[in-house]
Amino acid sequence: MANEGETEKNKTFKLLGILDVQNIPCARDSVLYGSAGSLVAGLGYFLATSRIKRSFDFGVGGFILTTLGSWIYCRYSNAKARVQQKLIQERMKNKLIYEGTVLDPTRKPNSSSPDIYIFFK
Amino acid sequence: MAHPSQLGLQDAASPVMEELLHFHDHALMIVFLISTLVFYIILAMMTTKMTDKYILDAQEIEIVWTLLPAIVLILVALPSLRILYLIDEVENPHLTIKAMGHQWYWSYEYTDYEELSFDSYMTPLQDLNPGQFRLLETDHRMVIPMESLIRVLISAEDVLHSWAVPALGVKMDAVPGRLNQITFMISRPGLYYGQCSEICGANHSFMPIVLEAIPLDPFEDWSSSMLEEA
């Protein structure tokens, strides 16, 4: 147990000392997209206007907005996938337990097979 | 349990704790972005020409620094409230256990079917076996069936205590003369450690909580064996 903590500590890299981009889902991708967005926004503004200071402002603004947008989209997709995974697990369990009975989730209504009822004490 | 020098949250062993972990990640990302903005503003302020010392109003910037914090608060508040109401969902628990805090040990009562109760004292250092954890092990663990909704009624016999298990995301004060209720479900088998979380005297740090989550059949065997011993 002690060695687990040491190897995990060696592997973590935290941006600004707080954001563990290696272990938090979606963090690494969001920061990378944000960096790309920052480059596009800052460089694009500079090429259009040649204003250096304002280009940096746009770069930082682009980083924040792109990171936030990518983060929200990725976390929402992950949350949906997690819910679906739990539903699938629940239905697989129900299929195994109730196969061939009235409660079988894959049973089609009005099927020709005889109904088997389960009685609980 | 936590590994040495761990700063972050423990791995989740219950659905609620999983949601709390995800919310913590979300809040941390927002904190990171706000910190980035603040550091950049500090850097930018160091290079300003100070040409706008006498402006009297600036409607646009005022609107921006009112709306942006409002948006940030909404981004944090919505998931937070969702989890708050998720924790308070009322369902019929499969098992009810009473956890009573004493100076300085916990006692557990399983009174749904038979009268089963036992005390849980910390295992002293000299009695630990190799591989056991200092200040965390107890002589009797609170054994519960996994994947079942458990209700724990928490109270105290003398002074304030607090029953906490970080891996499950539960913490509730044990108040003398009051019954507090928490419900949780453990997703996977294992041992889950916690410690008293309200100062209660000299041995406040030496009254840990150990939960042992096992499948239902072994749990029934355990409760039968405990009743026979009693």
mmCIF file of C-alpha atoms in Angstrom:
data_model
loop_
_atom_site.group_PDB
_atom_site.id
_atom_site.type_symbol
_atom_site.label_atom_id
_atom_site.label_comp_id
_atom_site.label_asym_id
_atom_site.label_seq_id
_atom_site.Cartn_x
_atom_site.Cartn_y
_atom_site.Cartn_z
ATOM 1 C CA MET A 1 0.000 0.000 0.000
ATOM 2 C CA ALA A 2 2.862 2.406 0.756
ATOM 3 C CA ASN A 3 4.531 1.765 -2.620
ATOM 4 C CA GLU A 4 1.288 2.524 -4.490
ATOM 5 C CA GLY A 5 1.273 6.037 -3.100
ATOM 6 C CA GLU A 6 4.898 6.660 -4.017
ATOM 7 C CA THR A 7 4.560 5.550 -7.648
ATOM 8 C CA GLU A 8 1.324 7.534 -7.993
ATOM 9 C CA LYS A 9 3.017 10.647 -6.581
ATOM 10 C CA ASN A 10 5.882 10.276 -9.062
ATOM 11 C CA LYS A 11 3.461 10.066 -11.990
ATOM 12 C CA THR A 12 1.154 13.038 -11.238
ATOM 13 C CA PHE A 13 1.756 16.351 -12.976
ATOM 14 C CA LYS A 14 -0.417 19.220 -11.754
ATOM 15 C CA LEU A 15 -0.904 22.402 -13.748
ATOM 16 C CA LEU A 16 -0.520 25.418 -11.443
ATOM 17 C CA GLY A 17 -0.039 22.827 -8.710
ATOM 18 C CA ILE A 18 -3.770 21.976 -8.611
ATOM 19 C CA LEU A 19 -5.012 20.392 -11.834
ATOM 20 C CA ASP A 20 -3.887 16.771 -12.234
ATOM 21 C CA VAL A 21 -4.071 16.540 -16.036
ATOM 22 C CA GLN A 22 -2.936 12.912 -16.105
ATOM 23 C CA ASN A 23 -5.566 11.368 -13.852
ATOM 24 C CA ILE A 24 -8.638 13.600 -14.195
ATOM 25 C CA PRO A 25 -10.790 12.421 -17.158
ATOM 26 C CA CYS A 26 -11.094 15.061 -19.923
ATOM 27 C CA ALA A 27 -8.525 17.393 -18.278
ATOM 28 C CA ARG A 28 -5.623 16.696 -20.635
ATOM 29 C CA ASP A 29 -7.756 16.941 -23.778
ATOM 30 C CA SER A 30 -9.409 20.165 -22.600
ATOM 31 C CA VAL A 31 -6.079 21.841 -21.849
ATOM 32 C CA LEU A 32 -4.674 20.760 -25.219
ATOM 33 C CA TYR A 33 -7.726 22.032 -27.094
ATOM 34 C CA GLY A 34 -7.511 25.218 -25.048
ATOM 35 C CA SER A 35 -3.871 25.706 -25.988
ATOM 36 C CA ALA A 36 -4.730 25.265 -29.655
ATOM 37 C CA GLY A 37 -7.655 27.680 -29.331
ATOM 38 C CA SER A 38 -5.400 30.194 -27.598
ATOM 39 C CA LEU A 39 -2.858 29.980 -30.414
ATOM 40 C CA VAL A 40 -5.501 30.383 -33.103
ATOM 41 C CA ALA A 41 -7.218 33.324 -31.400
ATOM 42 C CA GLY A 42 -4.028 35.168 -30.429
ATOM 43 C CA LEU A 43 -2.167 34.608 -33.654
ATOM 44 C CA GLY A 44 -5.238 35.313 -35.755
ATOM 45 C CA TYR A 45 -5.869 38.641 -34.003
ATOM 46 C CA PHE A 46 -2.206 39.620 -34.335
ATOM 47 C CA LEU A 47 -2.095 38.792 -38.027
ATOM 48 C CA ALA A 48 -5.253 40.849 -38.542
ATOM 49 C CA THR A 49 -4.340 43.876 -36.426
ATOM 50 C CA SER A 50 -0.607 43.700 -35.496
ATOM 51 C CA ARG A 51 -1.526 44.705 -31.932
ATOM 52 C CA ILE A 52 0.723 42.682 -29.668
ATOM 53 C CA LYS A 53 -0.724 43.306 -26.212
ATOM 54 C CA ARG A 54 -4.328 42.878 -27.313
ATOM 55 C CA SER A 55 -3.356 39.650 -29.134
ATOM 56 C CA PHE A 56 -2.163 38.214 -25.837
ATOM 57 C CA ASP A 57 -5.481 39.199 -24.265
ATOM 58 C CA PHE A 58 -7.306 37.357 -27.012
ATOM 59 C CA GLY A 59 -4.972 34.417 -26.590
ATOM 60 C CA VAL A 60 -5.762 34.060 -22.895
ATOM 61 C CA GLY A 61 -9.471 34.605 -23.539
ATOM 62 C CA GLY A 62 -9.390 31.982 -26.267
ATOM 63 C CA PHE A 63 -7.620 29.531 -23.946
ATOM 64 C CA ILE A 64 -10.190 29.963 -21.201
ATOM 65 C CA LEU A 65 -13.228 29.720 -23.472
ATOM 66 C CA THR A 66 -11.932 26.774 -25.508
ATOM 67 C CA THR A 67 -10.841 24.847 -22.403
ATOM 68 C CA LEU A 68 -14.165 25.447 -20.682
ATOM 69 C CA GLY A 69 -16.193 24.525 -23.752
ATOM 70 C CA SER A 70 -14.219 21.363 -24.414
ATOM 71 C CA TRP A 71 -14.372 20.406 -20.722
ATOM 72 C CA ILE A 72 -18.146 20.816 -20.444
ATOM 73 C CA TYR A 73 -18.768 18.853 -23.663
ATOM 74 C CA CYS A 74 -16.382 16.031 -22.687
ATOM 75 C CA ARG A 75 -17.734 15.711 -19.119
ATOM 76 C CA TYR A 76 -21.320 15.730 -20.348
ATOM 77 C CA SER A 77 -20.511 12.952 -22.847
ATOM 78 C CA ASN A 78 -18.722 10.973 -20.128
ATOM 79 C CA ALA A 79 -21.665 11.343 -17.760
ATOM 80 C CA LYS A 80 -24.084 10.148 -20.457
ATOM 81 C CA ALA A 81 -21.831 7.166 -21.205
ATOM 82 C CA ARG A 82 -21.662 6.297 -17.490
ATOM 83 C CA VAL A 83 -25.444 6.338 -17.183
ATOM 84 C CA GLN A 84 -25.791 4.148 -20.260
ATOM 85 C CA GLN A 85 -23.158 1.752 -18.890
ATOM 86 C CA LYS A 86 -25.069 1.406 -15.617
ATOM 87 C CA LEU A 87 -28.327 0.825 -17.519
ATOM 88 C CA ILE A 88 -26.684 -1.841 -19.674
ATOM 89 C CA GLN A 89 -25.232 -3.589 -16.613
ATOM 90 C CA GLU A 90 -28.616 -3.513 -14.879
ATOM 91 C CA ARG A 91 -30.417 -4.871 -17.922
ATOM 92 C CA MET A 92 -27.819 -7.614 -18.466
ATOM 93 C CA LYS A 93 -28.297 -8.664 -14.849
ATOM 94 C CA ASN A 94 -32.077 -8.613 -15.235
ATOM 95 C CA LYS A 95 -31.856 -10.634 -18.449
ATOM 96 C CA LEU A 96 -29.832 -13.340 -16.701
ATOM 97 C CA ILE A 97 -32.133 -13.492 -13.707
ATOM 98 C CA TYR A 98 -35.499 -13.220 -15.470
ATOM 99 C CA GLU A 99 -34.826 -14.981 -18.777
ATOM 100 C CA GLY A 100 -37.855 -16.977 -19.895
ATOM 101 C CA THR A 101 -40.195 -15.342 -17.403
ATOM 102 C CA VAL A 102 -42.750 -12.571 -17.670
ATOM 103 C CA LEU A 103 -40.170 -10.065 -16.377
ATOM 104 C CA ASP A 104 -37.616 -10.844 -19.125
ATOM 105 C CA PRO A 105 -36.669 -7.388 -20.530
ATOM 106 C CA THR A 106 -36.099 -8.835 -24.017
ATOM 107 C CA ARG A 107 -39.466 -10.595 -24.086
ATOM 108 C CA LYS A 108 -41.719 -9.401 -26.874
ATOM 109 C CA PRO A 109 -45.362 -8.741 -25.951
ATOM 110 C CA ASN A 110 -47.920 -11.241 -27.294
ATOM 111 C CA SER A 111 -45.201 -13.888 -27.801
ATOM 112 C CA SER A 112 -46.280 -17.472 -28.285
ATOM 113 C CA SER A 113 -44.075 -18.961 -25.509
ATOM 114 C CA PRO A 114 -45.910 -19.832 -22.252
ATOM 115 C CA ASP A 115 -45.655 -17.362 -19.416
ATOM 116 C CA ILE A 116 -43.594 -18.349 -16.385
ATOM 117 C CA TYR A 117 -44.472 -16.430 -13.259
ATOM 118 C CA ILE A 118 -42.147 -15.894 -10.340
ATOM 119 C CA PHE A 119 -43.645 -15.925 -6.877
ATOM 120 C CA PHE A 120 -41.792 -14.242 -4.043
ATOM 121 C CA LYS A 121 -42.358 -15.231 -0.465
ATOM 122 C CA MET B 1 -8.008 4.150 2.927
ATOM 123 C CA ALA B 2 -5.641 6.980 2.129
ATOM 124 C CA HIS B 3 -2.104 6.119 1.057
ATOM 125 C CA PRO B 4 0.825 7.956 2.679
ATOM 126 C CA SER B 5 1.010 11.705 1.890
ATOM 127 C CA GLN B 6 -2.223 11.553 -0.092
ATOM 128 C CA LEU B 7 -3.743 15.005 -0.657
ATOM 129 C CA GLY B 8 -6.721 14.188 -2.895
ATOM 130 C CA LEU B 9 -9.963 12.335 -2.272
ATOM 131 C CA GLN B 10 -9.990 8.573 -1.827
ATOM 132 C CA ASP B 11 -11.300 6.266 -4.562
ATOM 133 C CA ALA B 12 -15.092 6.164 -4.532
ATOM 134 C CA ALA B 13 -16.824 3.063 -3.165
ATOM 135 C CA SER B 14 -20.383 4.349 -3.453
ATOM 136 C CA PRO B 15 -22.364 6.024 -6.263
ATOM 137 C CA VAL B 16 -22.712 9.252 -4.281
ATOM 138 C CA MET B 17 -18.961 9.475 -3.709
ATOM 139 C CA GLU B 18 -18.404 8.924 -7.443
ATOM 140 C CA GLU B 19 -20.618 11.921 -8.161
ATOM 141 C CA LEU B 20 -18.762 13.962 -5.544
ATOM 142 C CA LEU B 21 -15.422 13.048 -7.158
ATOM 143 C CA HIS B 22 -16.668 14.194 -10.558
ATOM 144 C CA PHE B 23 -17.991 17.430 -9.075
ATOM 145 C CA HIS B 24 -14.653 18.004 -7.369
ATOM 146 C CA ASP B 25 -12.871 17.614 -10.728
ATOM 147 C CA HIS B 26 -15.301 20.101 -12.280
ATOM 148 C CA ALA B 27 -14.812 22.654 -9.504
ATOM 149 C CA LEU B 28 -11.030 22.235 -9.741
ATOM 150 C CA MET B 29 -11.064 22.951 -13.486
ATOM 151 C CA ILE B 30 -13.038 26.156 -12.865
ATOM 152 C CA VAL B 31 -10.585 27.167 -10.132
ATOM 153 C CA PHE B 32 -7.692 26.499 -12.532
ATOM 154 C CA LEU B 33 -9.234 28.708 -15.237
ATOM 155 C CA ILE B 34 -9.966 31.533 -12.815
ATOM 156 C CA SER B 35 -6.402 31.314 -11.453
ATOM 157 C CA THR B 36 -5.032 31.499 -14.986
ATOM 158 C CA LEU B 37 -7.104 34.620 -15.644
ATOM 159 C CA VAL B 38 -6.002 36.272 -12.392
ATOM 160 C CA PHE B 39 -2.311 35.538 -13.000
ATOM 161 C CA TYR B 40 -2.575 36.941 -16.511
ATOM 162 C CA ILE B 41 -4.318 40.091 -15.250
ATOM 163 C CA ILE B 42 -1.567 40.582 -12.655
ATOM 164 C CA LEU B 43 1.076 40.255 -15.372
ATOM 165 C CA ALA B 44 -0.833 42.621 -17.657
ATOM 166 C CA MET B 45 -1.180 45.235 -14.897
ATOM 167 C CA MET B 46 2.609 45.321 -14.537
ATOM 168 C CA THR B 47 2.986 46.584 -18.098
ATOM 169 C CA THR B 48 0.175 49.153 -18.219
ATOM 170 C CA LYS B 49 0.897 52.739 -19.282
ATOM 171 C CA MET B 50 -1.446 54.149 -16.578
ATOM 172 C CA THR B 51 -3.199 56.388 -19.150
ATOM 173 C CA ASP B 52 -6.747 55.863 -17.825
ATOM 174 C CA LYS B 53 -6.329 57.230 -14.306
ATOM 175 C CA TYR B 54 -9.273 59.640 -14.524
ATOM 176 C CA ILE B 55 -12.082 57.606 -16.027
ATOM 177 C CA LEU B 56 -15.334 57.964 -14.129
ATOM 178 C CA ASP B 57 -17.347 55.077 -15.521
ATOM 179 C CA ALA B 58 -16.949 52.111 -17.799
ATOM 180 C CA GLN B 59 -20.242 50.413 -18.493
ATOM 181 C CA GLU B 60 -18.879 47.621 -20.662
ATOM 182 C CA ILE B 61 -16.273 46.321 -18.220
ATOM 183 C CA GLU B 62 -18.786 46.607 -15.365
ATOM 184 C CA ILE B 63 -21.220 44.431 -17.288
ATOM 185 C CA VAL B 64 -18.475 41.898 -18.057
ATOM 186 C CA TRP B 65 -17.269 41.567 -14.483
ATOM 187 C CA THR B 66 -20.828 41.179 -13.246
ATOM 188 C CA LEU B 67 -21.964 38.620 -15.799
ATOM 189 C CA LEU B 68 -18.856 36.445 -15.799
ATOM 190 C CA PRO B 69 -18.905 35.677 -12.041
ATOM 191 C CA ALA B 70 -22.638 34.998 -12.287
ATOM 192 C CA ILE B 71 -21.996 32.473 -15.068
ATOM 193 C CA VAL B 72 -19.198 30.862 -13.054
ATOM 194 C CA LEU B 73 -21.472 30.535 -10.029
ATOM 195 C CA ILE B 74 -24.200 28.948 -12.136
ATOM 196 C CA LEU B 75 -21.688 26.476 -13.597
ATOM 197 C CA VAL B 76 -20.717 25.419 -10.069
ATOM 198 C CA ALA B 77 -24.144 25.609 -8.409
ATOM 199 C CA LEU B 78 -26.116 23.433 -10.834
ATOM 200 C CA PRO B 79 -24.068 20.226 -10.432
ATOM 201 C CA SER B 80 -23.750 20.923 -6.722
ATOM 202 C CA LEU B 81 -27.506 21.155 -6.181
ATOM 203 C CA ARG B 82 -28.022 18.050 -8.315
ATOM 204 C CA ILE B 83 -25.799 16.038 -5.977
ATOM 205 C CA LEU B 84 -27.413 17.605 -2.908
ATOM 206 C CA TYR B 85 -30.838 16.356 -3.965
ATOM 207 C CA LEU B 86 -29.384 13.015 -5.079
ATOM 208 C CA ILE B 87 -28.076 12.454 -1.532
ATOM 209 C CA ASP B 88 -31.509 13.228 -0.072
ATOM 210 C CA GLU B 89 -33.431 10.783 -2.247
ATOM 211 C CA VAL B 90 -35.759 8.720 -0.068
ATOM 212 C CA GLU B 91 -35.820 4.994 -0.763
ATOM 213 C CA ASN B 92 -36.513 1.969 1.410
ATOM 214 C CA PRO B 93 -33.239 0.735 2.882
ATOM 215 C CA HIS B 94 -32.594 -2.991 3.131
ATOM 216 C CA LEU B 95 -30.860 -2.784 6.501
ATOM 217 C CA THR B 96 -30.811 -0.347 9.393
ATOM 218 C CA ILE B 97 -27.848 -0.159 11.767
ATOM 219 C CA LYS B 98 -27.422 2.063 14.784
ATOM 220 C CA ALA B 99 -23.975 3.526 15.382
ATOM 221 C CA MET B 100 -23.521 4.979 18.853
ATOM 222 C CA GLY B 101 -20.512 7.076 19.769
ATOM 223 C CA HIS B 102 -18.924 6.688 23.176
ATOM 224 C CA GLN B 103 -15.760 7.961 24.795
ATOM 225 C CA TRP B 104 -13.810 6.441 23.072
ATOM 226 C CA TYR B 105 -15.270 3.683 20.918
ATOM 227 C CA TRP B 106 -18.208 3.027 18.601
ATOM 228 C CA SER B 107 -20.949 0.509 19.217
ATOM 229 C CA TYR B 108 -23.118 -0.975 16.485
ATOM 230 C CA GLU B 109 -26.601 -2.455 16.822
ATOM 231 C CA TYR B 110 -28.248 -4.612 14.173
ATOM 232 C CA THR B 111 -31.800 -4.830 15.482
ATOM 233 C CA ASP B 112 -33.859 -5.367 12.305
ATOM 234 C CA TYR B 113 -34.331 -9.091 12.859
ATOM 235 C CA GLU B 114 -32.467 -10.195 16.001
ATOM 236 C CA GLU B 115 -30.774 -8.255 18.797
ATOM 237 C CA LEU B 116 -27.165 -8.109 17.625
ATOM 238 C CA SER B 117 -24.869 -5.486 19.100
ATOM 239 C CA PHE B 118 -21.147 -5.170 19.698
ATOM 240 C CA ASP B 119 -18.512 -2.590 20.537
ATOM 241 C CA SER B 120 -15.702 -1.552 18.233
ATOM 242 C CA TYR B 121 -12.480 -0.511 19.934
ATOM 243 C CA MET B 122 -9.291 0.557 18.184
ATOM 244 C CA THR B 123 -6.652 -2.192 18.012
ATOM 245 C CA PRO B 124 -3.685 -0.937 20.053
ATOM 246 C CA LEU B 125 -0.274 -0.676 18.406
ATOM 247 C CA GLN B 126 1.176 -3.652 20.224
ATOM 248 C CA ASP B 127 -1.670 -5.935 19.109
ATOM 249 C CA LEU B 128 -1.443 -5.143 15.396
ATOM 250 C CA ASN B 129 -0.554 -7.945 12.987
ATOM 251 C CA PRO B 130 1.924 -7.316 10.120
ATOM 252 C CA GLY B 131 0.118 -5.498 7.301
ATOM 253 C CA GLN B 132 -2.512 -3.898 9.502
ATOM 254 C CA PHE B 133 -2.856 -0.140 9.716
ATOM 255 C CA ARG B 134 -1.825 1.899 12.737
ATOM 256 C CA LEU B 135 -4.687 3.849 14.421
ATOM 257 C CA LEU B 136 -7.230 2.503 11.904
ATOM 258 C CA GLU B 137 -7.884 -1.129 12.776
ATOM 259 C CA THR B 138 -10.594 -2.203 15.211
ATOM 260 C CA ASP B 139 -11.355 -5.393 17.081
ATOM 261 C CA HIS B 140 -14.853 -5.692 15.539
ATOM 262 C CA ARG B 141 -15.712 -4.303 12.132
ATOM 263 C CA MET B 142 -19.125 -3.096 11.064
ATOM 264 C CA VAL B 143 -20.020 -5.733 8.478
ATOM 265 C CA ILE B 144 -22.563 -4.842 5.806
ATOM 266 C CA PRO B 145 -23.836 -6.445 2.616
ATOM 267 C CA MET B 146 -22.586 -4.796 -0.585
ATOM 268 C CA GLU B 147 -24.915 -3.390 -3.266
ATOM 269 C CA SER B 148 -27.681 -2.962 -0.681
ATOM 270 C CA LEU B 149 -29.087 0.319 0.559
ATOM 271 C CA ILE B 150 -27.988 0.707 4.182
ATOM 272 C CA ARG B 151 -29.424 3.169 6.667
ATOM 273 C CA VAL B 152 -27.228 4.135 9.615
ATOM 274 C CA LEU B 153 -28.807 5.894 12.588
ATOM 275 C CA ILE B 154 -26.119 7.791 14.422
ATOM 276 C CA SER B 155 -26.172 9.079 17.948
ATOM 277 C CA ALA B 156 -23.914 9.409 20.971
ATOM 278 C CA GLU B 157 -24.029 8.418 24.611
ATOM 279 C CA ASP B 158 -21.884 11.150 26.131
ATOM 280 C CA VAL B 159 -20.322 13.957 24.067
ATOM 281 C CA LEU B 160 -20.351 14.958 20.407
ATOM 282 C CA HIS B 161 -18.742 12.524 17.991
ATOM 283 C CA SER B 162 -18.933 12.225 14.205
ATOM 284 C CA TRP B 163 -19.189 9.065 12.123
ATOM 285 C CA ALA B 164 -17.257 9.457 8.896
ATOM 286 C CA VAL B 165 -16.084 7.145 6.095
ATOM 287 C CA PRO B 166 -14.389 9.192 3.330
ATOM 288 C CA ALA B 167 -14.444 6.447 0.678
ATOM 289 C CA LEU B 168 -18.245 6.386 0.842
ATOM 290 C CA GLY B 169 -18.650 10.152 1.055
ATOM 291 C CA VAL B 170 -20.483 9.959 4.387
ATOM 292 C CA LYS B 171 -20.036 12.022 7.505
ATOM 293 C CA MET B 172 -22.668 12.674 10.154
ATOM 294 C CA ASP B 173 -22.470 14.143 13.640
ATOM 295 C CA ALA B 174 -23.291 11.898 16.563
ATOM 296 C CA VAL B 175 -25.203 14.144 18.965
ATOM 297 C CA PRO B 176 -26.346 12.940 22.398
ATOM 298 C CA GLY B 177 -30.140 12.860 22.549
ATOM 299 C CA ARG B 178 -30.506 13.167 18.766
ATOM 300 C CA LEU B 179 -30.838 10.567 16.045
ATOM 301 C CA ASN B 180 -29.210 11.446 12.718
ATOM 302 C CA GLN B 181 -29.791 9.329 9.641
ATOM 303 C CA ILE B 182 -27.640 8.636 6.601
ATOM 304 C CA THR B 183 -28.147 6.161 3.774
ATOM 305 C CA PHE B 184 -25.562 4.773 1.426
ATOM 306 C CA MET B 185 -24.824 1.843 -0.833
ATOM 307 C CA ILE B 186 -21.407 0.219 -1.211
ATOM 308 C CA SER B 187 -20.664 -0.713 -4.829
ATOM 309 C CA ARG B 188 -17.817 -3.161 -4.260
ATOM 310 C CA PRO B 189 -16.545 -5.477 -1.485
ATOM 311 C CA GLY B 190 -13.672 -4.442 0.710
ATOM 312 C CA LEU B 191 -12.590 -2.656 3.852
ATOM 313 C CA TYR B 192 -13.369 1.023 4.288
ATOM 314 C CA TYR B 193 -11.787 3.082 7.037
ATOM 315 C CA GLY B 194 -12.856 6.235 8.780
ATOM 316 C CA GLN B 195 -12.120 8.138 11.962
ATOM 317 C CA CYS B 196 -14.124 10.087 14.504
ATOM 318 C CA SER B 197 -14.546 13.586 13.080
ATOM 319 C CA GLU B 198 -15.656 15.673 16.060
ATOM 320 C CA ILE B 199 -13.354 16.477 18.958
ATOM 321 C CA CYS B 200 -14.493 14.372 21.891
ATOM 322 C CA GLY B 201 -11.729 14.231 24.435
ATOM 323 C CA ALA B 202 -8.303 12.771 24.992
ATOM 324 C CA ASN B 203 -8.710 9.741 22.709
ATOM 325 C CA HIS B 204 -10.632 11.428 19.910
ATOM 326 C CA SER B 205 -7.968 10.294 17.414
ATOM 327 C CA PHE B 206 -8.154 6.710 18.622
ATOM 328 C CA MET B 207 -11.717 5.610 17.874
ATOM 329 C CA PRO B 208 -11.708 4.580 14.213
ATOM 330 C CA ILE B 209 -14.479 3.122 12.073
ATOM 331 C CA VAL B 210 -13.990 0.082 9.851
ATOM 332 C CA LEU B 211 -16.648 -1.095 7.403
ATOM 333 C CA GLU B 212 -16.401 -4.540 5.872
ATOM 334 C CA ALA B 213 -18.559 -4.893 2.765
ATOM 335 C CA ILE B 214 -19.234 -8.485 1.699
ATOM 336 C CA PRO B 215 -21.815 -10.272 -0.461
ATOM 337 C CA LEU B 216 -25.182 -11.100 1.082
ATOM 338 C CA ASP B 217 -24.624 -14.822 1.763
ATOM 339 C CA PRO B 218 -21.400 -14.336 3.757
ATOM 340 C CA PHE B 219 -23.118 -11.461 5.574
ATOM 341 C CA GLU B 220 -25.910 -13.774 6.684
ATOM 342 C CA ASP B 221 -23.322 -16.327 7.844
ATOM 343 C CA TRP B 222 -21.490 -13.600 9.760
ATOM 344 C CA SER B 223 -24.623 -12.343 11.507
ATOM 345 C CA SER B 224 -25.591 -15.918 12.457
ATOM 346 C CA SER B 225 -22.132 -16.562 13.898
ATOM 347 C CA MET B 226 -22.190 -13.283 15.825
ATOM 348 C CA LEU B 227 -25.578 -14.139 17.311
ATOM 349 C CA GLU B 228 -24.321 -17.574 18.369
ATOM 350 C CA GLU B 229 -21.282 -16.018 20.080
ATOM 351 C CA ALA B 230 -23.442 -13.513 21.961
#
